[in-house]
C-alpha cells in the first residue's frame, strides 16, 4: 500500500492510468461466456477536435460502458471517425492554397488529390481520438474504425447497389441545398439560418389581356427575391379567394422577359398574407417546387436561371436579357429592381411618415453554408436519392411497438412528425473525397449501378463506353451503417468469430487474465449470446445529441432494419446541448465557447465528467458552470483526503463483496446507507437518469461517509494521545470505501483507480472489479434510526450554537424534556459522540436562566447560555439582523412585483433578483428561528 501524497493532483495520475488501461487491453471485450453489451460512438469528424458537446456525449457513453463492464458484461464500445467529406476536403485544399506557389485541387488528377488527403489523414487526422483518451473514454481502440476503411467501404457500395436494385435508390431532378462556394449539394444540418436585414418588393404582373394602367389589369405579387422572377413559371392564388376566382386559368405577361405564365389555384397562397397572390419559381424555392409539382409541372421543365456559382444563365426560352447574364444574384437583384421600376412594374412602399420607398424593410431568415459562409441556393439539379418514405415505415413501427425505446419519451412526437412527412434523401455530393458513387453512365446518360466497373460493363453490354459518376456519397449515408458495418458486415459472408481466453476472478474481479490474444483490426469481439454479428447487433443503446435525430439516428434505424432485419439499437438516449452560463447557445462568433481540454487542464477529467453527469437531466440543456466543475474537483479532493485518513488509521482494502458483520449501530447504519445508495444508483442508471445516479453517489460519499461516518468513528484523544479505531469499524470503513470507489468509477475513473490501488494490494484493476450488491439482508432499521437521530440532533445543536454566536470551544450541558425511554437510551449510548461532535454533555434536571432550545422528534433539548454569551446583546443583534434581512427581502419583493421591471430588465437580472429574494427570505426566517430559541 503506497502512501498517498498530501495534495490531489489529477494530471499526475490521468495519463499514467489511461496508458495502463489501454496497454493492458482493459478496453477489449474478451469474456466469451459473458453477456455481450455493445455501444457505438457517434463518429466524430476526422478533422475535428474535442468540443464541449463531445465531452458530454462521450462522458455519458463511458459511464454506461464502464458500468456494464463492472456488471460483468462483455462490454464493447466501438470507436471510429467519419471521413467528413466536405470538412476534410476543405482542410486539405486550404493547406494546398497556403503553399508557394499555391496549389488547387483542379491542378491535379482526382487520384492524386485523394492520395494527398489520405496522406494528411495519416499524418494529422484523428487528433480528436487522442483528446477522447484525455477524457478517459474506455473505447476499444484495438478495433478503431474509419468510414473509408476497405471493409467499411465495401459495405457502403453493397448497400448502394442493393437499394438501387430494389428500386429504393434512384436518380432524379429535384431541388437541393446548393452551396455555390463549395460547388456541392449539402444537407440541412450544414445550413445555418441567419437573420439579415432585407427588403420586400411588391410587383405588378400585367394580365395577358389587360394593361398596367387599367383597373384590374394586373395582379400584385410580393417577394424578397425579385431576381428570381426571371424564372417564374406561375402565379398562385387560393382557390377560395373570391378576388381571384375569375382569374384562375388566365395568364400574366412576365415583366422583363415577356413570357406568359398561368395563374393557378393552390393552398400555398394565403389570402390573409399580402395581396393573396404568390409568384411561383419552382426551380429556386422548395415550397414553389412542390406547388409546381401539384400543378403538373415536370422537374425537367422547371426553369433554372443560375449556374453552380449562383450566376445568372440563360433559360430554355432564351428570353433573359443579355445584360443580366453572368451577374451574381446580388447584382441581378439590383438590375432587375431598377428595370422593374423604370418600366412601371414596381409598386412603391409608403412608410408610416408617408414617404415612398422601392421596398418594405424586412428581417429575413437567410440560409448560409456553415463552412463556406455563402448564401445557400435552392438549386434544381440531377442527384441520387433514397426512397426514405418507404424505408421510414419499419422505423416508425419499431418506435411505436417499443422495439426501440426513445429516452426521453418527449422526443417521440418530434420523431413521428418528421418521419411521417419525410422527403426523398439526397445522397450525392459533388466532391472528390469520399465514397465515389458506384454508377457508370453510357453515352445516352443511362446509369449502370454495380459494385465494380466490370459488373457495370456487363450490364451495359460490350462496346458501350462508360464514364464513372464523379460524385461521392453523403457522409450520413455511410455513417447510417455504423452499428453493423463497424462489426465487420459487408453483406457477403457470415461474420468470423474472435477467439481468446476470458473469465474473471471469482471473488471481486471481472478482469481478463494475462496472456491476451493480439486483436486484429477486422475481427469482431467474442460473445456468449446468440444473435447477429456475434450477439453485438442490435447494439444495446445509442447516446446522441437530439440535433442529429434525423440526420443519423433515424437513418441508422432505416438501414439497420432494412439490411439486418432488426433494430440497430434497443434504446436511443437523446441528450441536450451544453449552453453558455447565461443559457445562450455557444458559438465562436459570440465568443462563449468553452474548451473542455482547458477545463481538464485546470480541474482534471474526473471533475469535468462528474459535472456533465450531474447536470444531465433528461429533456433539459446543460448550462455551463465552471464553479460547479471546480466544486466537483473539491469533491475529488475530499475523497482523496478520506483515503488518506483511512491509510493513517489502519483502514485497508476489503477482501469481500459482502458487507462485514457489524454490531455497532454506526457501522450497521453506514452499511444500510451504502446498500440504499447502490439501489438508488442501479435504478437511476437503468432509467438513464445520469443526474440521479451522480447526485446519489455525491451525497453519500461527501455527506454520509466523509462528513458523518468518518467523524463518528474517528478515534478520541485520551490524554495526550489519540486512540485507535476498533477492528469492526476498520473493516466496515474499508468495505464502504471500496463500494464508493466502484460506484464512482464510471463517473470518475482516474481518481477511483488510483485510490483503489492505494488502499492495499489488489489482484485486479478497479476497471474490471465487480459492481456492488444491494443485499437487503444486511439492513438493521433500528440502528439506522438511531444514527439518523444522532445526526439530526448534532445538526440542530450546531446550528443553534452557530446562529447564537456560542464560542466554538465552549462545552455546554444538555438538558432534555419530554423524552421517551428510547430517546433517553440513545442519549446514554451516544454520549461520547455528542460530546465530541456537538460539545455537549447530558445533564440531569431542568435548565435555569436564558437558554437555547431545539426540538428533535418528541423531545426538547435545552442548552443553558447564561455566562456563555450576553443574552441581551444577542437578542439585540438578532433583532437588528432580522430587520435588515426583512427590509432587503421586501424591497426585492417590490421590484419583482413591478411589471415594468420584470418585462424590461434583462432575463439574468430578473433571475438574480429572484435568487436574492429567496436568500433574504430564508435568512430572515433563520434569524427569526434563532431569536425564538432564546425564548
GROMACS .gro file of C-alpha atoms in nm, residues 344-548:
model
  205
  344UNK     CA    1  -4.363   5.075  -6.406
  345UNK     CA    2  -4.384   4.724  -6.265
  346UNK     CA    3  -4.260   4.819  -5.914
  347UNK     CA    4  -4.517   4.925  -5.653
  348UNK     CA    5  -4.367   5.177  -5.411
  349UNK     CA    6  -4.388   5.114  -5.038
  350UNK     CA    7  -4.529   5.403  -4.835
  351UNK     CA    8  -4.393   5.418  -4.481
  352UNK     CA    9  -4.569   5.549  -4.170
  353UNK     CA   10  -4.448   5.903  -4.246
  354UNK     CA   11  -4.600   5.893  -4.593
  355UNK     CA   12  -4.266   5.866  -4.772
  356UNK     CA   13  -4.225   5.634  -5.069
  357UNK     CA   14  -3.956   5.367  -5.097
  358UNK     CA   15  -3.879   5.099  -5.354
  359UNK     CA   16  -3.927   4.823  -5.095
  360UNK     CA   17  -4.052   4.749  -4.748
  361UNK     CA   18  -3.771   4.674  -4.497
  362UNK     CA   19  -3.788   4.320  -4.356
  363UNK     CA   20  -3.579   4.091  -4.136
  364UNK     CA   21  -3.530   3.780  -4.346
  365UNK     CA   22  -3.430   3.427  -4.245
  366UNK     CA   23  -3.148   3.353  -4.487
  367UNK     CA   24  -2.965   3.018  -4.530
  368UNK     CA   25  -2.584   3.019  -4.527
  369UNK     CA   26  -2.335   2.738  -4.567
  370UNK     CA   27  -2.189   2.668  -4.223
  371UNK     CA   28  -1.845   2.608  -4.376
  372UNK     CA   29  -1.836   2.828  -4.687
  373UNK     CA   30  -2.023   3.121  -4.534
  374UNK     CA   31  -2.205   3.194  -4.862
  375UNK     CA   32  -2.580   3.213  -4.922
  376UNK     CA   33  -2.727   2.871  -4.997
  377UNK     CA   34  -2.938   2.845  -5.313
  378UNK     CA   35  -3.228   2.605  -5.366
  379UNK     CA   36  -3.099   2.466  -5.695
  380UNK     CA   37  -3.254   2.229  -5.947
  381UNK     CA   38  -3.010   1.953  -6.033
  382UNK     CA   39  -2.978   1.580  -6.101
  383UNK     CA   40  -2.882   1.385  -5.789
  384UNK     CA   41  -2.911   1.038  -5.639
  385UNK     CA   42  -3.197   0.989  -5.394
  386UNK     CA   43  -3.305   0.724  -5.145
  387UNK     CA   44  -3.675   0.645  -5.107
  388UNK     CA   45  -3.676   0.747  -4.743
  389UNK     CA   46  -4.055   0.726  -4.712
  390UNK     CA   47  -4.055   0.352  -4.778
  391UNK     CA   48  -3.756   0.287  -4.552
  392UNK     CA   49  -3.908   0.501  -4.276
  393UNK     CA   50  -4.214   0.279  -4.222
  394UNK     CA   51  -4.039  -0.007  -4.034
  395UNK     CA   52  -3.852   0.250  -3.824
  396UNK     CA   53  -4.178   0.422  -3.729
  397UNK     CA   54  -4.327   0.085  -3.634
  398UNK     CA   55  -4.018  -0.005  -3.427
  399UNK     CA   56  -4.065   0.305  -3.210
  400UNK     CA   57  -4.442   0.257  -3.191
  401UNK     CA   58  -4.407  -0.102  -3.067
  402UNK     CA   59  -4.124  -0.025  -2.826
  403UNK     CA   60  -3.864  -0.227  -3.016
  404UNK     CA   61  -3.669   0.099  -2.999
  405UNK     CA   62  -3.717   0.297  -2.680
  406UNK     CA   63  -3.652   0.670  -2.724
  407UNK     CA   64  -3.544   0.837  -2.399
  408UNK     CA   65  -3.678   1.083  -2.305
  409UNK     CA   66  -4.020   0.997  -2.446
  410UNK     CA   67  -4.090   1.361  -2.528
  411UNK     CA   68  -3.885   1.322  -2.847
  412UNK     CA   69  -4.119   1.059  -2.991
  413UNK     CA   70  -4.371   1.315  -3.115
  414UNK     CA   71  -4.096   1.504  -3.300
  415UNK     CA   72  -3.966   1.177  -3.442
  416UNK     CA   73  -4.306   1.066  -3.575
  417UNK     CA   74  -4.384   1.408  -3.718
  418UNK     CA   75  -4.062   1.417  -3.920
  419UNK     CA   76  -4.077   1.054  -4.028
  420UNK     CA   77  -4.440   1.078  -4.137
  421UNK     CA   78  -4.353   1.374  -4.361
  422UNK     CA   79  -4.011   1.257  -4.474
  423UNK     CA   80  -3.880   1.366  -4.814
  424UNK     CA   81  -3.653   1.178  -5.055
  425UNK     CA   82  -3.298   1.175  -4.923
  426UNK     CA   83  -3.033   1.330  -5.149
  427UNK     CA   84  -2.721   1.117  -5.104
  428UNK     CA   85  -2.486   1.251  -5.372
  429UNK     CA   86  -2.224   1.521  -5.320
  430UNK     CA   87  -2.007   1.697  -5.575
  431UNK     CA   88  -1.675   1.626  -5.404
  432UNK     CA   89  -1.362   1.423  -5.470
  433UNK     CA   90  -1.306   1.291  -5.114
  434UNK     CA   91  -1.549   1.021  -5.011
  435UNK     CA   92  -1.710   0.702  -5.137
  436UNK     CA   93  -1.736   0.751  -5.512
  437UNK     CA   94  -2.081   0.654  -5.631
  438UNK     CA   95  -2.077   0.307  -5.795
  439UNK     CA   96  -2.255   0.417  -6.112
  440UNK     CA   97  -2.132   0.443  -6.469
  441UNK     CA   98  -2.308   0.637  -6.745
  442UNK     CA   99  -2.347   0.529  -7.103
  443UNK     CA  100  -2.327   0.778  -7.394
  444UNK     CA  101  -2.704   0.836  -7.373
  445UNK     CA  102  -2.689   0.915  -7.000
  446UNK     CA  103  -2.824   0.578  -6.884
  447UNK     CA  104  -2.673   0.489  -6.543
  448UNK     CA  105  -2.543   0.139  -6.473
  449UNK     CA  106  -2.512   0.073  -6.099
  450UNK     CA  107  -2.275  -0.201  -5.981
  451UNK     CA  108  -2.007  -0.261  -5.722
  452UNK     CA  109  -1.732  -0.279  -5.986
  453UNK     CA  110  -1.675  -0.131  -6.329
  454UNK     CA  111  -1.660  -0.480  -6.478
  455UNK     CA  112  -2.008  -0.558  -6.345
  456UNK     CA  113  -2.135  -0.226  -6.479
  457UNK     CA  114  -1.984  -0.302  -6.819
  458UNK     CA  115  -2.157  -0.639  -6.820
  459UNK     CA  116  -2.488  -0.463  -6.751
  460UNK     CA  117  -2.428  -0.211  -7.033
  461UNK     CA  118  -2.303  -0.466  -7.284
  462UNK     CA  119  -1.980  -0.494  -7.478
  463UNK     CA  120  -1.866  -0.193  -7.672
  464UNK     CA  121  -2.065   0.062  -7.468
  465UNK     CA  122  -1.832   0.335  -7.345
  466UNK     CA  123  -1.888   0.403  -6.978
  467UNK     CA  124  -1.798   0.706  -6.768
  468UNK     CA  125  -1.784   0.683  -6.384
  469UNK     CA  126  -2.011   0.916  -6.190
  470UNK     CA  127  -1.768   1.169  -6.037
  471UNK     CA  128  -1.987   1.237  -5.732
  472UNK     CA  129  -1.937   1.087  -5.388
  473UNK     CA  130  -2.188   0.978  -5.126
  474UNK     CA  131  -2.316   1.195  -4.844
  475UNK     CA  132  -2.122   1.104  -4.528
  476UNK     CA  133  -2.455   1.048  -4.349
  477UNK     CA  134  -2.516   0.762  -4.597
  478UNK     CA  135  -2.206   0.574  -4.484
  479UNK     CA  136  -2.245   0.656  -4.115
  480UNK     CA  137  -2.601   0.518  -4.128
  481UNK     CA  138  -2.434   0.173  -4.148
  482UNK     CA  139  -2.222   0.235  -3.837
  483UNK     CA  140  -2.399  -0.008  -3.595
  484UNK     CA  141  -2.332  -0.310  -3.819
  485UNK     CA  142  -2.063  -0.221  -4.073
  486UNK     CA  143  -1.820  -0.143  -3.788
  487UNK     CA  144  -1.868  -0.502  -3.671
  488UNK     CA  145  -1.749  -0.650  -3.998
  489UNK     CA  146  -2.072  -0.670  -4.203
  490UNK     CA  147  -2.024  -0.631  -4.575
  491UNK     CA  148  -2.329  -0.822  -4.691
  492UNK     CA  149  -2.129  -1.106  -4.843
  493UNK     CA  150  -2.045  -1.363  -4.576
  494UNK     CA  151  -2.110  -1.450  -4.211
  495UNK     CA  152  -1.901  -1.260  -3.961
  496UNK     CA  153  -1.598  -1.454  -3.831
  497UNK     CA  154  -1.583  -1.512  -3.459
  498UNK     CA  155  -1.295  -1.387  -3.249
  499UNK     CA  156  -1.115  -1.624  -3.018
  500UNK     CA  157  -0.941  -1.556  -2.689
  501UNK     CA  158  -0.949  -1.659  -2.330
  502UNK     CA  159  -1.187  -1.497  -2.091
  503UNK     CA  160  -1.320  -1.527  -1.743
  504UNK     CA  161  -1.261  -1.331  -1.427
  505UNK     CA  162  -1.167  -1.353  -1.064
  506UNK     CA  163  -1.438  -1.531  -0.872
  507UNK     CA  164  -1.429  -1.303  -0.573
  508UNK     CA  165  -1.405  -0.935  -0.660
  509UNK     CA  166  -1.298  -0.901  -1.020
  510UNK     CA  167  -1.429  -0.920  -1.374
  511UNK     CA  168  -1.074  -0.897  -1.506
  512UNK     CA  169  -0.922  -1.081  -1.801
  513UNK     CA  170  -0.617  -1.296  -1.717
  514UNK     CA  171  -0.275  -1.219  -1.858
  515UNK     CA  172  -0.179  -1.352  -2.199
  516UNK     CA  173  -0.444  -1.186  -2.414
  517UNK     CA  174  -0.469  -1.258  -2.782
  518UNK     CA  175  -0.346  -0.999  -3.027
  519UNK     CA  176  -0.653  -0.813  -3.159
  520UNK     CA  177  -0.695  -0.794  -3.535
  521UNK     CA  178  -0.843  -0.483  -3.696
  522UNK     CA  179  -1.128  -0.662  -3.869
  523UNK     CA  180  -1.213  -0.928  -3.611
  524UNK     CA  181  -1.534  -0.882  -3.413
  525UNK     CA  182  -1.534  -0.923  -3.037
  526UNK     CA  183  -1.631  -1.261  -2.899
  527UNK     CA  184  -1.959  -1.304  -2.721
  528UNK     CA  185  -2.161  -1.561  -2.541
  529UNK     CA  186  -2.502  -1.450  -2.662
  530UNK     CA  187  -2.668  -1.562  -2.981
  531UNK     CA  188  -2.776  -1.322  -3.250
  532UNK     CA  189  -2.628  -1.135  -3.539
  533UNK     CA  190  -2.263  -1.030  -3.558
  534UNK     CA  191  -2.162  -1.233  -3.257
  535UNK     CA  192  -2.450  -1.107  -3.046
  536UNK     CA  193  -2.342  -0.746  -3.099
  537UNK     CA  194  -2.635  -0.650  -3.318
  538UNK     CA  195  -2.868  -0.493  -3.216
  539UNK     CA  196  -2.646  -0.261  -3.010
  540UNK     CA  197  -2.776  -0.213  -2.658
  541UNK     CA  198  -2.802   0.164  -2.656
  542UNK     CA  199  -2.710   0.470  -2.859
  543UNK     CA  200  -2.623   0.803  -2.696
  544UNK     CA  201  -2.672   1.102  -2.922
  545UNK     CA  202  -2.743   1.470  -2.929
  546UNK     CA  203  -3.103   1.543  -3.027
  547UNK     CA  204  -2.980   1.759  -3.316
  548UNK     CA  205  -2.887   1.453  -3.524
   0.00000   0.00000   0.00000
